[in-house]
mmCIF file of C-alpha atoms in Angstrom:
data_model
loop_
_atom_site.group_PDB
_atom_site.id
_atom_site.type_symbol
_atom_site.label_atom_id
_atom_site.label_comp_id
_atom_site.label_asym_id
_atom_site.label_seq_id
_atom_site.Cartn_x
_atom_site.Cartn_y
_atom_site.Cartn_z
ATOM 1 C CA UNK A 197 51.681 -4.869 -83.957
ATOM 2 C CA UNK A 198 50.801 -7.683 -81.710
ATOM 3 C CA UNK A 199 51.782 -5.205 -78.943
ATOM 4 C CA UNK A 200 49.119 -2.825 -80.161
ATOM 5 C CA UNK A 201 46.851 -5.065 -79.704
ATOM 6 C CA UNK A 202 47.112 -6.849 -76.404
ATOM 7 C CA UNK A 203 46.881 -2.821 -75.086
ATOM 8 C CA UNK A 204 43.931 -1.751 -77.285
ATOM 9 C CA UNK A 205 42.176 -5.526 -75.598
ATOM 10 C CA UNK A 206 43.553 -4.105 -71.892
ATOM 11 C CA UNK A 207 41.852 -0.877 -72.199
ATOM 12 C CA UNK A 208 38.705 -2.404 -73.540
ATOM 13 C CA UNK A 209 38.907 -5.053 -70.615
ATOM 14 C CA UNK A 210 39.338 -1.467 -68.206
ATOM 15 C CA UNK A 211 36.906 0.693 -69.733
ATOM 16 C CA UNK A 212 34.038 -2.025 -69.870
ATOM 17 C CA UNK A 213 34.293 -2.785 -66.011
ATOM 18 C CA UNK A 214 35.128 1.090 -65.640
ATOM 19 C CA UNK A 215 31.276 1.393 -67.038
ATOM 20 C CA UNK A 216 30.083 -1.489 -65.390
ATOM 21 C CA UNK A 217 30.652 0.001 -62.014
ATOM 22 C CA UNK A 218 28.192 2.960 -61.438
ATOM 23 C CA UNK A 219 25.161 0.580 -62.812
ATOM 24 C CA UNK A 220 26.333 -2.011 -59.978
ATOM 25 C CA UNK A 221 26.257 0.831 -57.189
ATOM 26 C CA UNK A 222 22.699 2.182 -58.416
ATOM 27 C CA UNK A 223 21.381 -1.341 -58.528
ATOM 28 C CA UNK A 224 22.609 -2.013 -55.489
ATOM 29 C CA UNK A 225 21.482 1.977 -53.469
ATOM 30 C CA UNK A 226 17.601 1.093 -55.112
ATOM 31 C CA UNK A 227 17.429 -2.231 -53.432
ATOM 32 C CA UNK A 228 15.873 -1.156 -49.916
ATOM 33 C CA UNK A 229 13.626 -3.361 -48.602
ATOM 34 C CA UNK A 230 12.502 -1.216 -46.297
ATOM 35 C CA UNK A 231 11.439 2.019 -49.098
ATOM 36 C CA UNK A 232 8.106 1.301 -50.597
ATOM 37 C CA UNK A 233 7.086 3.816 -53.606
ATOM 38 C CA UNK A 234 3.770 4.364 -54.830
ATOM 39 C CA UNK A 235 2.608 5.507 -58.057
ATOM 40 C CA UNK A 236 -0.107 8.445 -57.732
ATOM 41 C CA UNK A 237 -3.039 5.899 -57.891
ATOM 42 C CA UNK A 238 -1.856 3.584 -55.332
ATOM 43 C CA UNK A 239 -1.023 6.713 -53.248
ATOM 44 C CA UNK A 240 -4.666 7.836 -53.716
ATOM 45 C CA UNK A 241 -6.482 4.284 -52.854
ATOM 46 C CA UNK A 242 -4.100 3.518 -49.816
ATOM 47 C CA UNK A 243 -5.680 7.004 -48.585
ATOM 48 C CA UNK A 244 -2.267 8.340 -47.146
ATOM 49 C CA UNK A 245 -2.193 10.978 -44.612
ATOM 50 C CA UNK A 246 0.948 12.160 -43.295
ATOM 51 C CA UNK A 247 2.037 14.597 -40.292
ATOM 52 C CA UNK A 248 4.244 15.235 -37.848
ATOM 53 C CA UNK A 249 5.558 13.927 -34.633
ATOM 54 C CA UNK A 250 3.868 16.153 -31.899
ATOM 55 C CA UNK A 251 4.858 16.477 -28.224
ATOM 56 C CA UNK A 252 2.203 16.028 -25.364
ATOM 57 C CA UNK A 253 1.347 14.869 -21.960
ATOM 58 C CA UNK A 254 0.622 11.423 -22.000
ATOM 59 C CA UNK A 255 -0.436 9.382 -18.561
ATOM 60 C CA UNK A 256 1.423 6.418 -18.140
ATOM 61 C CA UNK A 257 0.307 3.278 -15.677
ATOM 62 C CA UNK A 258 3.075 3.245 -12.436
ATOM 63 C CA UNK A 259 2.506 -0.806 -10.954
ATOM 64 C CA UNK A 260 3.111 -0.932 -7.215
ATOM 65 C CA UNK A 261 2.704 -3.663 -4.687
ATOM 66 C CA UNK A 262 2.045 -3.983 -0.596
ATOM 67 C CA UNK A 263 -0.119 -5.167 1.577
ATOM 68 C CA UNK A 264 -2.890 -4.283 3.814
ATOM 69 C CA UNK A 265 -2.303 -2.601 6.991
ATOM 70 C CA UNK A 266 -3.930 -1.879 9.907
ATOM 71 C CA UNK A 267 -3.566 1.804 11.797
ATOM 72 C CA UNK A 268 -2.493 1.088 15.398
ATOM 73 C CA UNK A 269 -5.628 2.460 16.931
ATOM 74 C CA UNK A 270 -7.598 0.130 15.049
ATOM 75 C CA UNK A 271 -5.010 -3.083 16.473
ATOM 76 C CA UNK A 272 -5.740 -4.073 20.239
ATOM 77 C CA UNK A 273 -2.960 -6.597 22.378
ATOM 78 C CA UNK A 274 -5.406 -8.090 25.054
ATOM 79 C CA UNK A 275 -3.725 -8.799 28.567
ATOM 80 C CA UNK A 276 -4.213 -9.118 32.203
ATOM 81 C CA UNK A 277 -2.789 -6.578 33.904
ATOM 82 C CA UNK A 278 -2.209 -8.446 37.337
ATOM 83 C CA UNK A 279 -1.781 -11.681 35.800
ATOM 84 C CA UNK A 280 -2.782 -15.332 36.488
ATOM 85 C CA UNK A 281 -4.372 -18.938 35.091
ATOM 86 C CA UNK A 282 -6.308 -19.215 31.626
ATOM 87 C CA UNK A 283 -9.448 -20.547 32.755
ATOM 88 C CA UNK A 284 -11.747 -21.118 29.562
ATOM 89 C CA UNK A 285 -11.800 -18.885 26.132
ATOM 90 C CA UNK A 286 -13.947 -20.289 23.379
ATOM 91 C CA UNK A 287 -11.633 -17.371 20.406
ATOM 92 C CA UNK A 288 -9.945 -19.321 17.468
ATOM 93 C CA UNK A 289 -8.213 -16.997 14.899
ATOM 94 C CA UNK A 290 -10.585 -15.701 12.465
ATOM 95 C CA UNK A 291 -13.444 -15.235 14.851
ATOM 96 C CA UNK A 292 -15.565 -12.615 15.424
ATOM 97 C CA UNK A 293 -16.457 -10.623 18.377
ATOM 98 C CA UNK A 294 -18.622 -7.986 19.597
ATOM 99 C CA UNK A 295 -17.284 -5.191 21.424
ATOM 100 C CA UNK A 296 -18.106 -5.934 25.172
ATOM 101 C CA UNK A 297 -18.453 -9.565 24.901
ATOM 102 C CA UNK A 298 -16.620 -12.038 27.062
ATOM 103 C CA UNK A 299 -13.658 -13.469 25.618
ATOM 104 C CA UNK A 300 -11.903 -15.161 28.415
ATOM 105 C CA UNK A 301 -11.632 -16.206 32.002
ATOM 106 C CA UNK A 302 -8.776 -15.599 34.278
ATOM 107 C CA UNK A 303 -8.837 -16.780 37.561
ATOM 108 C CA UNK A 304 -5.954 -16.398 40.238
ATOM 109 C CA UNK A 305 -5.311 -16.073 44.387
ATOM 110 C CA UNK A 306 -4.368 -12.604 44.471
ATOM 111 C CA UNK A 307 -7.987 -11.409 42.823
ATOM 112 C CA UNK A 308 -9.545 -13.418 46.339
ATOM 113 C CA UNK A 309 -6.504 -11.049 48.652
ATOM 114 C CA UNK A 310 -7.571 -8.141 46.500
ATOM 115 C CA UNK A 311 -11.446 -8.351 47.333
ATOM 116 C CA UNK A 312 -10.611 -9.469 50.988
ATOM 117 C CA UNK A 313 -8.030 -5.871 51.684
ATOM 118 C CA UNK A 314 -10.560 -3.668 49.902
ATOM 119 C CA UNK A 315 -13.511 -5.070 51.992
ATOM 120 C CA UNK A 316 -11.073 -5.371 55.474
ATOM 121 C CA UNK A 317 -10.286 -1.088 54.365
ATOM 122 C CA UNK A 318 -13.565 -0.381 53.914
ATOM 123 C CA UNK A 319 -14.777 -2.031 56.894
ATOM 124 C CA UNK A 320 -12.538 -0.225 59.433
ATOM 125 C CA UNK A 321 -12.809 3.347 57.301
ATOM 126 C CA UNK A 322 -16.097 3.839 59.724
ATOM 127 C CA UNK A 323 -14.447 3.417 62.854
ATOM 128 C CA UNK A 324 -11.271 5.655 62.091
ATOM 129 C CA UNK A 325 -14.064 8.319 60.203
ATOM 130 C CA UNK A 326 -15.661 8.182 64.004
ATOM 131 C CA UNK A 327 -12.529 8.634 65.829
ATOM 132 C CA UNK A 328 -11.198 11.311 63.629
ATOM 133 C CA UNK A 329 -14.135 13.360 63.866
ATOM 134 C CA UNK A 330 -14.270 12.863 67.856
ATOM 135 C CA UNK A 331 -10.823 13.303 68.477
ATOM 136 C CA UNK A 332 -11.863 16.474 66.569
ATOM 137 C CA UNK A 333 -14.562 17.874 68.833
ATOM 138 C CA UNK A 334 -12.274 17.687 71.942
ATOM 139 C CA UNK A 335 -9.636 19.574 70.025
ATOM 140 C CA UNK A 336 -11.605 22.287 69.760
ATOM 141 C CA UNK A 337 -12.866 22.263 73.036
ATOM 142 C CA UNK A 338 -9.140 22.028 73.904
ATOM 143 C CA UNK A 339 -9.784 18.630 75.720
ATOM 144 C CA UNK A 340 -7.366 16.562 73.648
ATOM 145 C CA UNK A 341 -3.527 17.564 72.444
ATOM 146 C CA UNK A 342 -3.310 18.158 68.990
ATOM 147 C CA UNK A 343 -0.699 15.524 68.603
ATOM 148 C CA UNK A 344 -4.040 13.050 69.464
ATOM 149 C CA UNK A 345 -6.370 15.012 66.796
ATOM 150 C CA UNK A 346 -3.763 14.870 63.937
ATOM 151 C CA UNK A 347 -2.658 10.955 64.338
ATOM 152 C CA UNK A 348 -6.297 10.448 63.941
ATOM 153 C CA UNK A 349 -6.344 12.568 61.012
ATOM 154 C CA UNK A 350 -3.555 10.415 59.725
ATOM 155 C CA UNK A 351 -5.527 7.530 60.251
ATOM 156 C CA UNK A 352 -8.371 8.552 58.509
ATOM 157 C CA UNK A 353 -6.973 9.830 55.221
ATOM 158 C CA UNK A 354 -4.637 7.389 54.595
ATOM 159 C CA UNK A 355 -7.346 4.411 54.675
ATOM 160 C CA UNK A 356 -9.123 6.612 52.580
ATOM 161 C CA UNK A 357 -6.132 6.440 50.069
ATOM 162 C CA UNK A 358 -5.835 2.400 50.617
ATOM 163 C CA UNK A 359 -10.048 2.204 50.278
ATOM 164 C CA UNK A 360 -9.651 4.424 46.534
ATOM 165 C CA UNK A 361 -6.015 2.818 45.430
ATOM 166 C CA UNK A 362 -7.728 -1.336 46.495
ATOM 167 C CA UNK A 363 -11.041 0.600 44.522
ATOM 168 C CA UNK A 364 -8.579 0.994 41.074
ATOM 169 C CA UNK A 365 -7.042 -1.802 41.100
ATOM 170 C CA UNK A 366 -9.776 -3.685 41.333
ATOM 171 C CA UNK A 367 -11.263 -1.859 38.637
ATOM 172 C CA UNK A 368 -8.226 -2.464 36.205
ATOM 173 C CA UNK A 369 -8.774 -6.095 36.517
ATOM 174 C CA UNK A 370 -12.544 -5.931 35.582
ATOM 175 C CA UNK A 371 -14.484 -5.941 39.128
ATOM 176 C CA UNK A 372 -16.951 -3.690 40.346
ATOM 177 C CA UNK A 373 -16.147 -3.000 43.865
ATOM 178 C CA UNK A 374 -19.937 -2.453 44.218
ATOM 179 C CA UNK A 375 -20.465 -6.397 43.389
ATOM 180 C CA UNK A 376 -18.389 -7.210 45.998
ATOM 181 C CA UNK A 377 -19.017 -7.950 49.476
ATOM 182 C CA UNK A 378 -18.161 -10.425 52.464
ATOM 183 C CA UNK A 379 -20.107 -13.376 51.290
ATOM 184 C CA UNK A 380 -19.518 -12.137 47.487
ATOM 185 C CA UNK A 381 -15.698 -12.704 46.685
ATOM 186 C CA UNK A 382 -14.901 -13.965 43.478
ATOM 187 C CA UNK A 383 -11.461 -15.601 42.248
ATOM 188 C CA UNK A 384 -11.710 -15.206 38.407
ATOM 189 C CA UNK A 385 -12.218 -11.999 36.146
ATOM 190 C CA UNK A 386 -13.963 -12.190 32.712
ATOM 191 C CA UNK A 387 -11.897 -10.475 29.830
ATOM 192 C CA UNK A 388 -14.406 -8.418 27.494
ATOM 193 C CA UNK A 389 -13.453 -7.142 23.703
ATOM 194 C CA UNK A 390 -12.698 -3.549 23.805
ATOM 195 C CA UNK A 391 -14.067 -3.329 20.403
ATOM 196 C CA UNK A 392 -15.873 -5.056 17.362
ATOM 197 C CA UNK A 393 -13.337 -7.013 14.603
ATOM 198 C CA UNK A 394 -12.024 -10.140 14.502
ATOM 199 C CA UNK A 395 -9.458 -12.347 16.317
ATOM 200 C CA UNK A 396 -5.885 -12.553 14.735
ATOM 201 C CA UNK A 397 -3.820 -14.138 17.132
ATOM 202 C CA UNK A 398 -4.279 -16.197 19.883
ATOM 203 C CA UNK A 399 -1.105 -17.134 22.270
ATOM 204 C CA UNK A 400 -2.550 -19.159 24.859
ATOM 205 C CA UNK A 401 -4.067 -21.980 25.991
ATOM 206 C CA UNK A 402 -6.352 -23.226 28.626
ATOM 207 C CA UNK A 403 -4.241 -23.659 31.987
ATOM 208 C CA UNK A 404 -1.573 -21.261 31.244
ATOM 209 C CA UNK A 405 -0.392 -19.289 33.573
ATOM 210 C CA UNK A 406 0.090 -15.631 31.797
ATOM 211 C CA UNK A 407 2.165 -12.508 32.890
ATOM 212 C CA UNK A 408 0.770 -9.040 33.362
ATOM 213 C CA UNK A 409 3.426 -8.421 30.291
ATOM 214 C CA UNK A 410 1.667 -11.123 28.257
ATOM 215 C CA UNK A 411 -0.161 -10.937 25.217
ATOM 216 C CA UNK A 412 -3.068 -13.369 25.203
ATOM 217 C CA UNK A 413 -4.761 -12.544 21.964
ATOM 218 C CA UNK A 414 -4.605 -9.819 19.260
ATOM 219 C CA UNK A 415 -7.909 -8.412 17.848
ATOM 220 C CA UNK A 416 -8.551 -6.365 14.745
ATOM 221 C CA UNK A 417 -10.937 -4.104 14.045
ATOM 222 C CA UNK A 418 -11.075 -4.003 10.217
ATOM 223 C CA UNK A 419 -13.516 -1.462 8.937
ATOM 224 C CA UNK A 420 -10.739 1.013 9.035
ATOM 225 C CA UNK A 421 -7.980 -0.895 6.914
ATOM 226 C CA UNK A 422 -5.532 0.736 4.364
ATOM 227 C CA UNK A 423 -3.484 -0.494 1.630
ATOM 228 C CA UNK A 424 0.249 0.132 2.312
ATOM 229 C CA UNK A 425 2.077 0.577 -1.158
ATOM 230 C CA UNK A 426 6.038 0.648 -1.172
ATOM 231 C CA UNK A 427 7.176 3.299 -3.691
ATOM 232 C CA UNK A 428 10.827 3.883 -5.218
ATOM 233 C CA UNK A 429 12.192 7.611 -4.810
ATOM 234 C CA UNK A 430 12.211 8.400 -8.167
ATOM 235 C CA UNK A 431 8.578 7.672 -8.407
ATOM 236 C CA UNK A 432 7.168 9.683 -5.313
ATOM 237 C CA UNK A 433 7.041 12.873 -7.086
ATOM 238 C CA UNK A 434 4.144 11.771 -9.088
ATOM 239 C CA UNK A 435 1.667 11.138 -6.533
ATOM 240 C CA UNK A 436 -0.291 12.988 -4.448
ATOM 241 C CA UNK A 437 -2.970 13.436 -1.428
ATOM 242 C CA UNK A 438 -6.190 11.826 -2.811
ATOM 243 C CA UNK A 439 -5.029 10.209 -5.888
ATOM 244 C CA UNK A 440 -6.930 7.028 -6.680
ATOM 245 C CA UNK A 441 -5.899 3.707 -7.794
ATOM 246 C CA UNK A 442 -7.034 0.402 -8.221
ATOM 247 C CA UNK A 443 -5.635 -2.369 -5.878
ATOM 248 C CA UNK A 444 -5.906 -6.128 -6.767
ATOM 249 C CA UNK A 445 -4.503 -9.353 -4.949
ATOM 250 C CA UNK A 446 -2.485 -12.387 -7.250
ATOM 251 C CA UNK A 447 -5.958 -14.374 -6.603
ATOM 252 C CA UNK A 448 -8.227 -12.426 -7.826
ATOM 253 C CA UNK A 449 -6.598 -10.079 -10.445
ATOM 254 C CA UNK A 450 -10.049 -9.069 -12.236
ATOM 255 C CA UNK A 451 -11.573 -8.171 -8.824
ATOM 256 C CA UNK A 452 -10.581 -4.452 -8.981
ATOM 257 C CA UNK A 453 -10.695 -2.540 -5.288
ATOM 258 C CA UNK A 454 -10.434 1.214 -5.660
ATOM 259 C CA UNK A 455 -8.205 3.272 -3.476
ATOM 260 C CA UNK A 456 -7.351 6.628 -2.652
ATOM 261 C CA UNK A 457 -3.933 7.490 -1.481
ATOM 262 C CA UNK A 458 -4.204 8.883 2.269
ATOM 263 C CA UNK A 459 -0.321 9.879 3.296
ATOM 264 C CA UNK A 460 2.668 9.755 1.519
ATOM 265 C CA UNK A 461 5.969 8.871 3.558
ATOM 266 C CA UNK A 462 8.821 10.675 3.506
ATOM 267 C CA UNK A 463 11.391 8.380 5.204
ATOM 268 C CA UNK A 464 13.498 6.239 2.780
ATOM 269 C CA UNK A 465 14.326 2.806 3.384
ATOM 270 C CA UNK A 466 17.844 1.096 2.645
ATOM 271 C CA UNK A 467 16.024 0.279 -0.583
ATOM 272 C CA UNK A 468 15.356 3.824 -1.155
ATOM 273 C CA UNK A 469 11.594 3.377 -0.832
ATOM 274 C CA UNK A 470 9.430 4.598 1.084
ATOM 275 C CA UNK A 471 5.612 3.588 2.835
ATOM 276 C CA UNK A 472 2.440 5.156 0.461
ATOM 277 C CA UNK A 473 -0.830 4.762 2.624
ATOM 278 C CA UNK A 474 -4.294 4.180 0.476
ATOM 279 C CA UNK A 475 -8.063 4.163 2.460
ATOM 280 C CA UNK A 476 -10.271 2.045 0.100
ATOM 281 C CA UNK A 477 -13.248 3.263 -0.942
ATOM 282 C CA UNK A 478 -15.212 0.356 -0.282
ATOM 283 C CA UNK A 479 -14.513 -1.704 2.558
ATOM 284 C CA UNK A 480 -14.698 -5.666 1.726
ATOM 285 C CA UNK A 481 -14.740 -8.552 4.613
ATOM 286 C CA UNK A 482 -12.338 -10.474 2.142
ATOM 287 C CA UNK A 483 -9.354 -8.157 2.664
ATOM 288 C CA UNK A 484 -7.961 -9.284 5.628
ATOM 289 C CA UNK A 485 -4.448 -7.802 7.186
ATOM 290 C CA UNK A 486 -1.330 -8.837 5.575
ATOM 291 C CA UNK A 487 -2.939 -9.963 2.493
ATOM 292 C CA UNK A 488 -0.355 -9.009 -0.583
ATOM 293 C CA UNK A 489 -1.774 -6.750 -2.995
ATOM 294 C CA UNK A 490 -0.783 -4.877 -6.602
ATOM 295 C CA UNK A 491 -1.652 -1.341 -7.256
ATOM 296 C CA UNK A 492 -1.904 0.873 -10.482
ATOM 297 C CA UNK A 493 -1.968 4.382 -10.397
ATOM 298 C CA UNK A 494 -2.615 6.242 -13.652
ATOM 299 C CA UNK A 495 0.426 9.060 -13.283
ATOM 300 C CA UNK A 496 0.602 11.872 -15.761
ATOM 301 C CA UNK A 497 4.470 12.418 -17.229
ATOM 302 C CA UNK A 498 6.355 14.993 -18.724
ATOM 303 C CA UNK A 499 5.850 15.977 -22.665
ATOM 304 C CA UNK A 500 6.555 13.018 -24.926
ATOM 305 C CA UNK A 501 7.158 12.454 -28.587
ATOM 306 C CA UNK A 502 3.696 11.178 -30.309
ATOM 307 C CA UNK A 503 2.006 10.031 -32.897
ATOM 308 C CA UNK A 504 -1.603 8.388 -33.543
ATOM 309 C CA UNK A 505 -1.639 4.693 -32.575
ATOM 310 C CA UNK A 506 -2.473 3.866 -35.908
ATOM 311 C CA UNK A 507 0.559 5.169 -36.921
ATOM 312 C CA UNK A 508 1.517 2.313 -35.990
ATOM 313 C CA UNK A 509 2.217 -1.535 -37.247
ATOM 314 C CA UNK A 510 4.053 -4.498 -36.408
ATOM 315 C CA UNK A 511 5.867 -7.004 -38.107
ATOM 316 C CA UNK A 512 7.942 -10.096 -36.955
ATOM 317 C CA UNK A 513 7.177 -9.366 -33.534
ATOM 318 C CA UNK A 514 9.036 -5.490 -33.898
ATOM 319 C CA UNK A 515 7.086 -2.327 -34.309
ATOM 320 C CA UNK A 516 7.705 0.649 -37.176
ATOM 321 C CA UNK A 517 6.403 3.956 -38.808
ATOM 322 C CA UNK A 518 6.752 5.074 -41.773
ATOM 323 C CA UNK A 519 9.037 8.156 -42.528
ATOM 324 C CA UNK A 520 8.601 10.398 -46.275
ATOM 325 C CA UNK A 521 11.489 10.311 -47.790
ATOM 326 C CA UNK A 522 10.380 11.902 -51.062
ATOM 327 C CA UNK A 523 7.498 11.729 -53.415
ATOM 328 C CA UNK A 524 5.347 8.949 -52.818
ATOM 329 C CA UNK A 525 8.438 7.478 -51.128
ATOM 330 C CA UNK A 526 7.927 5.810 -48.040
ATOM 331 C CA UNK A 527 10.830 4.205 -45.127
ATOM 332 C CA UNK A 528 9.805 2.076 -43.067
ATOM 333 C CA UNK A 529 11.346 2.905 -39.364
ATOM 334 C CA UNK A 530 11.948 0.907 -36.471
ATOM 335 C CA UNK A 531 11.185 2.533 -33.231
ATOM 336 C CA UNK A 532 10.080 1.492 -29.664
ATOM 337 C CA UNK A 533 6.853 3.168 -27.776
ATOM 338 C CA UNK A 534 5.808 4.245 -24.726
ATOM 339 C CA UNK A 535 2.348 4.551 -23.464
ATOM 340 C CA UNK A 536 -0.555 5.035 -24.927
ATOM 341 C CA UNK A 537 -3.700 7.650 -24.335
ATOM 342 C CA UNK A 538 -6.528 8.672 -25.948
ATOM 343 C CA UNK A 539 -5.238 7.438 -29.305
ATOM 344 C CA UNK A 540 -1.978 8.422 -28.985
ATOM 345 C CA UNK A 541 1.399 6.599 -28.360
ATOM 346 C CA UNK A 542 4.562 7.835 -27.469
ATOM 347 C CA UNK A 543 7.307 6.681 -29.788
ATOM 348 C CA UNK A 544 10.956 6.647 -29.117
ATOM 349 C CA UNK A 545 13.606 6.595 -31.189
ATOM 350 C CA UNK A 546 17.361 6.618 -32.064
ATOM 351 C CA UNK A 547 17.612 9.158 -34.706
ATOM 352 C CA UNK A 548 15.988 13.010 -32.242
ATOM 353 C CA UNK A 549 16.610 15.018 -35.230
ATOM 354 C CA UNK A 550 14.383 12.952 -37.711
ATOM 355 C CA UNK A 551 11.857 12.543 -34.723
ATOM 356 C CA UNK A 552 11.129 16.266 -34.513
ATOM 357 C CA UNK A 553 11.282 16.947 -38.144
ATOM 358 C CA UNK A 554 10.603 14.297 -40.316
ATOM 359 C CA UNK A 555 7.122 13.795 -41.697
ATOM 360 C CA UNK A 556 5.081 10.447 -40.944
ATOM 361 C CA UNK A 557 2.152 8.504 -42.298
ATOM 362 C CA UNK A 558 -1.009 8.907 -39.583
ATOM 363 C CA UNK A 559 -3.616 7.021 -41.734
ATOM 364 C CA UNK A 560 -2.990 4.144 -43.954
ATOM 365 C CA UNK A 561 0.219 2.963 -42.453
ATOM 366 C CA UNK A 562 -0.998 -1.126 -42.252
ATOM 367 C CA UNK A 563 -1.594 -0.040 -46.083
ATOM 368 C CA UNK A 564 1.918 0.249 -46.672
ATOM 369 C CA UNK A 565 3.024 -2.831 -44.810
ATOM 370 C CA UNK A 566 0.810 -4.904 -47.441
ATOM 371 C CA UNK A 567 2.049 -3.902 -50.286
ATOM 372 C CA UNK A 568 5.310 -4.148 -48.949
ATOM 373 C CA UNK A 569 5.031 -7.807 -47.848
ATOM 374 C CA UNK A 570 2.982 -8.598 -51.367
ATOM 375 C CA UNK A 571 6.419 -7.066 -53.334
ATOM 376 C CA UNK A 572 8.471 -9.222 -50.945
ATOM 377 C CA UNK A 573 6.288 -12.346 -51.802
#
């Protein structure tokens, strides 16, 4: 008997936690803090809209940096082609100058020798211009050999090539032979701006003694100045000839400078980047060569995955939309998003198949997170 009992209290004991079971696991699958459900009048005041995720173009914002450049044609290297002693220069870097305005004095020996041969050449070129043409008027009349008539020739020309060669060289170095004369020799040259800009560099001082291979100062003419952007590989295929872009320097980030991009290179650095060259719009005194810039170009990508921005919200610092699960049933999913444009934002997420078919709540999504947080509280 007392066996009878102790198994009708062991099957009781089984059957009771048998029954308890299935009311733990529903207790425990309707806990989900992340499922809000609405009765049909807080569905109808929240104003809930739902649609689908739709796929679009969508520009995103590509952030370069570089600096500004200078085209070669626009960068002179001053120097003296035949050399010699700094004599005075008033440039400091940073100043301006005027195309044709004297920069510098350079004063030296061989500019007094120069003067002196191409005045001694030109001085005898009479004489030899008589005898050639006398020597060639008995020629003719067969009363000289023509052995006589061509050294005179000889003569002739060839201090014609000495007068023209002294003539060009004196001209490289800045004299005008016609300034010259016996009691009118000068021993310095002045060194005038080939154009109108600024000074960069200067490499000498007063007293030096400079080579015909030295560079005494650098000048800049800066109305002509381009941004040079450095651009990864992968991002070269979305720009193009006459895109703009705004260009900004780490001082003065809200001081926007708009850009156009001028030539795009196509040799690749060890860094797999290569040079993008942008003509501003606008030129501005400030910008001054080598000055580090950042760029942002507004580049259109492929189709994304969207949805409207107010789609939406954030909590504790992470952002979410909210997925239909059923009627008036609402999940809220984590995701991560893209860029944004014209109200919408592309949204990525781990689960593609419930990004292209699920449903979503557009409008009244920060509706959801309220009553969500006031059921937590």
């Amino acid at each position: 008997m007392k066996s009878i009992i102790s198994l009708s209290a062991i099957i009781f004991i089984l059957t009771a936690c048998g029954g308890k079971k299935p009311a733990e696991e529903a207790t425990d699958k309707a806990i989900n803090p992340n499922i809000v459900t609405l009765t049909d009048a807080q569905l109808k005041n929240a104003a809930i809209t739902t649609g689908k995720i739709r796929q679009q173009e969508i520009s995103s914002i590509l952030k370069l940096n570089g600096k500004i450049d200078v085209p070669p044609q626009n960068m002179v290297s001053i120097s003296v082609p035949l050399g010699g002693y700094l004599r005075s220069t008033k440039l400091l870097p940073g100043m301006h100058v005027n195309k044709g305005e004297a920069i510098a004095v350079i004063e030296d020996q061989q500019y007094i020798q120069l003067q002196q041969d191409y005045l001694t050449a030109q001085a005898k070129i009479g004489y030899l211009e008589n005898e050639y043409n006398r020597q060639k008027d008995l020629n003719q009349n067969k009363a000289s050999s023509d052995k006589v008539f061509q050294q005179a020739e000889v003569e002739y020309r060839s201090q014609q090539v000495l007068i023209n060669s002294l003539a060009e060289k004196l001209k490289l170095i800045g004299i005008n032979v016609r300034n010259i004369s016996a009691s009118k020799i000068s021993r310095s040259v002045n060194i005038y701006s080939p154009i109108t800009g600024f000074v960069s560099k200067v490499n000498v001082n007063i007293g030096k003694y400079v080579s015909p291979t030295e560079v005494l100062f650098e000048l800049v003419n800066p109305t002509d100045i381009h941004l040079a952007l450095k651009v990864y590989e992968k991002d070269l295929a979305k720009l193009y000839i006459g895109q703009k872009l705004t260009a900004y320097t780490n001082n003065e980030p809200g001081k926007k400078h708009n850009a156009a991009i001028l030539l795009i290179g196509r040799d690749l650095s060890a860094d797999r980047n290569a040079d993008v060259h942008c003509h501003f719009e606008t030129y501005d005194k400030m910008l001054v060569p080598g000055t580090y810039m950042n760029a942002e170009i507004q580049v259109k990508n492929s189709k994304a995955s969207v949805l409207p921005t107010e789609a939406i919200v954030q909590f504790e610092g992470k952002q979410y939309v909210y997925l239909v699960k059923g009627h008036n049933q609402f999940e809220m999913t984590e995701v991560k998003t893209g860029e944004s444009e014209n109200g919408f934002t592309e949204i990525i997420m781990q689960e593609r198949e419930m990004l292209s078919d699920g449903a979503y709540v557009i409008k009244g999504a920060y509706s959801l997170l309220m009553m969500m947080k006031n059921k937590a509280e």
